[in-house]
Short mmCIF file of C-alpha atoms in Angstrom, two decimals:
data_model
loop_
_atom_site.label_atom_id
_atom_site.label_comp_id
_atom_site.label_asym_id
_atom_site.label_seq_id
_atom_site.Cartn_x
_atom_site.Cartn_y
_atom_site.Cartn_z
CA ILE A 1 4.77 14.46 11.39
CA VAL A 2 1.06 14.10 10.61
CA ALA A 3 -0.95 14.72 13.77
CA VAL A 4 -3.16 11.97 15.19
CA TYR A 5 -6.09 13.32 17.19
CA ASP A 6 -8.02 10.23 18.17
CA THR A 7 -8.34 6.47 17.77
CA GLY A 8 -11.20 4.13 18.39
CA ILE A 9 -13.48 1.39 17.09
CA HIS A 10 -16.76 1.98 15.25
CA ASN A 11 -19.04 -0.95 14.41
CA GLY A 12 -16.12 -3.31 14.91
CA ALA A 13 -13.74 -1.42 12.63
CA PRO A 14 -10.73 0.44 14.08
CA TYR A 15 -10.19 4.05 13.01
CA ILE A 16 -7.65 6.83 13.38
CA VAL A 17 -8.53 10.52 13.24
CA THR A 18 -5.72 12.62 11.75
CA GLU A 19 -5.35 16.22 10.73
CA PHE A 20 -6.73 17.09 7.28
CA LEU A 21 -3.97 17.90 4.82
CA GLU A 22 -4.30 19.78 1.55
CA GLY A 23 -1.57 19.43 -1.03
CA GLN A 24 0.13 16.47 -2.69
CA THR A 25 2.59 13.71 -2.02
CA LEU A 26 6.22 14.16 -2.90
CA ARG A 27 5.76 11.32 -5.40
CA ARG A 28 3.26 13.40 -7.40
CA LEU A 29 5.51 16.44 -7.18
CA ILE A 30 8.55 14.53 -8.47
CA ALA A 31 6.44 13.13 -11.31
CA GLN A 32 6.25 16.70 -12.63
CA GLY A 33 10.05 16.85 -12.88
CA PRO A 34 13.15 17.34 -10.71
CA ILE A 35 12.85 19.82 -7.86
CA SER A 36 15.09 22.87 -7.60
CA PRO A 37 18.13 22.57 -5.29
CA LYS A 38 16.78 25.36 -3.07
CA LYS A 39 13.38 23.69 -2.67
CA THR A 40 14.99 20.27 -2.25
CA ALA A 41 17.12 21.61 0.58
CA GLU A 42 14.06 23.07 2.32
CA TYR A 43 12.02 19.87 2.01
CA ALA A 44 14.99 17.72 3.09
CA ARG A 45 15.59 19.92 6.12
CA GLN A 46 11.96 19.55 7.19
CA ILE A 47 12.09 15.76 6.68
CA ALA A 48 15.25 15.60 8.78
CA TYR A 49 13.72 17.59 11.64
CA GLY A 50 10.63 15.39 11.51
CA LEU A 51 12.93 12.40 11.92
CA VAL A 52 14.71 14.13 14.80
CA ALA A 53 11.37 14.24 16.64
CA ALA A 54 10.62 10.58 15.89
CA HIS A 55 14.11 9.30 16.66
CA GLU A 56 14.23 11.15 19.98
CA LYS A 57 11.18 9.07 20.96
CA GLY A 58 12.95 5.88 19.91
CA ILE A 59 10.85 5.50 16.74
CA VAL A 60 12.40 4.37 13.42
CA HIS A 61 10.03 4.92 10.46
CA ARG A 62 11.47 2.14 8.22
CA ASP A 63 9.31 3.01 5.19
CA LEU A 64 10.33 6.50 4.10
CA LYS A 65 9.63 7.08 0.41
CA PRO A 66 8.11 9.87 -1.72
CA GLU A 67 4.64 8.36 -1.28
CA ASN A 68 4.92 8.85 2.49
CA ILE A 69 6.09 12.47 2.33
CA PHE A 70 3.29 15.00 1.92
CA ILE A 71 3.80 18.60 0.83
CA THR A 72 1.02 20.92 1.97
CA LYS A 73 -0.21 23.88 -0.05
CA ASP A 74 1.90 26.21 2.09
CA ASP A 75 5.03 24.06 1.51
CA ARG A 76 5.12 22.33 4.88
CA VAL A 77 6.39 18.75 4.90
CA LYS A 78 4.44 16.05 6.70
CA ILE A 79 5.78 12.55 7.24
CA LEU A 80 3.00 9.97 6.86
CA ASP A 81 2.39 6.26 7.44
CA PHE A 82 4.23 4.93 10.46
CA GLY A 83 2.56 1.57 9.81
CA ILE A 84 5.76 -0.47 10.03
CA ALA A 85 7.65 1.85 12.36
CA LYS A 86 9.72 0.26 15.09
CA LEU A 87 10.44 1.29 18.64
CA THR A 88 14.17 0.92 19.19
CA SER A 89 13.66 1.31 22.93
CA LEU A 90 10.49 0.77 24.89
CA PRO A 91 9.21 3.83 26.76
CA THR A 92 7.97 3.28 30.30
CA ALA A 93 4.43 1.94 30.22
CA SER A 94 1.98 2.87 32.97
CA SER A 95 -0.17 -0.24 32.65
CA GLU A 96 -0.09 -3.84 31.44
CA GLU A 97 -2.27 -2.88 28.47
CA GLU A 98 0.17 -0.14 27.42
CA THR A 99 3.09 -2.55 27.75
CA ILE A 100 1.36 -5.02 25.39
CA ALA A 101 0.57 -2.20 22.93
CA LEU A 102 4.17 -1.06 22.92
CA MET A 103 5.55 -4.56 22.45
CA THR A 104 3.36 -5.26 19.41
CA THR A 105 5.28 -2.60 17.48
CA GLN A 106 8.43 -4.74 17.69
CA THR A 107 9.15 -6.95 14.67
CA LYS A 108 11.42 -9.95 14.72
CA VAL A 109 14.93 -9.79 13.33
CA GLY A 110 15.07 -11.38 9.87
CA SER A 111 11.82 -9.93 8.52
CA VAL A 112 11.97 -7.50 5.60
CA LEU A 113 9.35 -4.76 5.55
CA GLY A 114 9.07 -1.62 3.45
CA THR A 115 9.63 -0.57 -0.15
CA VAL A 116 12.90 -2.04 -1.38
CA ALA A 117 14.12 0.88 -3.53
CA TYR A 118 14.35 3.11 -0.42
CA MET A 119 15.37 0.56 2.20
CA SER A 120 18.82 0.50 3.77
CA PRO A 121 21.12 -2.47 3.12
CA GLU A 122 20.81 -3.63 6.73
CA GLN A 123 17.01 -3.54 6.49
CA LEU A 124 17.06 -5.54 3.25
CA ARG A 125 19.23 -8.15 4.95
CA GLY A 126 16.69 -8.47 7.75
CA GLN A 127 19.17 -7.21 10.30
CA THR A 128 18.37 -5.05 13.30
CA VAL A 129 17.93 -1.44 12.15
CA ASP A 130 18.23 1.85 13.99
CA HIS A 131 17.69 5.52 13.14
CA ARG A 132 20.52 5.46 10.59
CA SER A 133 18.35 3.30 8.34
CA ASP A 134 15.96 6.26 7.98
CA ILE A 135 18.94 8.44 7.06
CA PHE A 136 19.75 6.09 4.16
CA SER A 137 16.13 6.31 2.96
CA THR A 138 16.22 10.10 3.23
CA GLY A 139 19.34 10.15 1.06
CA SER A 140 17.46 8.17 -1.59
CA ILE A 141 14.60 10.67 -1.44
CA ILE A 142 16.94 13.68 -1.73
CA TYR A 143 18.62 12.03 -4.73
CA GLU A 144 15.26 11.57 -6.43
CA MET A 145 14.13 15.11 -5.71
CA LEU A 146 17.27 16.47 -7.37
CA THR A 147 17.41 14.14 -10.37
CA GLY A 148 13.87 12.92 -10.94
CA GLN A 149 15.30 9.37 -10.94
CA ARG A 150 15.46 6.69 -8.29
CA ALA A 151 18.86 6.17 -6.75
CA PHE A 152 18.38 2.39 -6.94
CA SER A 153 16.26 0.51 -9.46
CA GLY A 154 16.09 -2.69 -11.49
CA GLU A 155 13.80 -4.64 -13.76
CA THR A 156 12.61 -6.76 -10.86
CA GLU A 157 12.37 -6.31 -7.10
CA VAL A 158 15.35 -8.65 -6.67
CA ASP A 159 17.38 -6.54 -9.11
CA THR A 160 16.48 -3.44 -7.12
CA MET A 161 17.50 -5.08 -3.86
CA THR A 162 20.83 -6.08 -5.42
CA SER A 163 21.34 -2.49 -6.58
CA VAL A 164 20.79 -1.17 -3.05
CA LEU A 165 23.20 -3.73 -1.60
CA LYS A 166 25.97 -3.47 -4.20
CA ASP A 167 25.75 -0.36 -6.39
CA ASP A 168 26.44 3.33 -6.03
CA PRO A 169 23.99 5.49 -8.00
CA PRO A 170 25.27 7.83 -10.74
CA GLU A 171 26.48 11.15 -9.42
CA VAL A 172 23.73 13.73 -8.99
CA THR A 173 25.88 16.32 -10.75
CA SER A 174 26.25 14.03 -13.78
CA LEU A 175 22.50 13.74 -14.22
CA ARG A 176 21.58 17.41 -13.84
CA GLN A 177 23.35 20.66 -14.53
CA GLY A 178 23.75 23.32 -11.86
CA ILE A 179 23.63 21.13 -8.75
CA PRO A 180 26.05 22.47 -6.10
CA PRO A 181 28.74 19.85 -5.28
CA VAL A 182 27.76 19.91 -1.60
CA PHE A 183 24.50 18.16 -2.51
CA GLU A 184 26.51 15.28 -3.94
CA GLN A 185 28.51 15.05 -0.71
CA ILE A 186 25.38 15.04 1.45
CA VAL A 187 23.63 12.37 -0.64
CA ARG A 188 26.72 10.14 -0.72
CA HIS A 189 27.12 10.43 3.04
CA CYS A 190 23.48 9.37 3.53
CA LEU A 191 23.81 6.44 1.11
CA GLU A 192 26.86 4.77 2.64
CA LYS A 193 26.27 1.01 2.76
CA ASP A 194 27.75 0.82 6.26
CA PRO A 195 25.57 2.71 8.78
CA GLN A 196 28.70 3.67 10.71
CA GLN A 197 29.80 5.75 7.71
CA ARG A 198 26.54 7.75 7.38
CA PHE A 199 25.37 10.83 9.23
CA GLN A 200 25.00 9.51 12.75
CA SER A 201 21.83 11.45 13.51
CA ALA A 202 19.00 13.18 11.69
CA ARG A 203 20.02 16.36 13.47
CA ASP A 204 23.48 16.13 11.86
CA LEU A 205 21.81 15.68 8.49
CA ALA A 206 19.55 18.69 9.07
#
């Protein structure tokens, strides 16, 4: 996960100081063509372990997509943009100010946030989401790394949402030669519509 070193306000504008990253987003990498199964497995493993760290702190990202995955020049994965992340459980706050800060990260049930092509069905429905929603999004990302195509798409945003809710994407192995069948099994397990049927933790996925 991208490191945050400092926060503050300068001339009335809030700022965040993060580590400087050199490389490119996964979106730009995929734009060059599908990624090899070996490299996909390595990137997916790093994403999963990043999610392990977040989920163990009670944080659900809720907006995982290739634009928010950064690949450094030495092939390290960094998960970016926790702007709509949600705390599934509130850590103990040591002051009233910290309690308020923690509570502002909670969003009401019924609101839909994120990029629809990578959102879980329960998130699209505005239902309460947990860490398994991130696992669905990760499955969509793995699918796209392997095939160069989105798992779910449509002519409009509504069409894309309907695809996520109702459709199963074409098999990975039907879109690209030489993909080991186990990749298909992993992706399908991530993309189950019912969160109870998915990997139950990012550690299991890793």
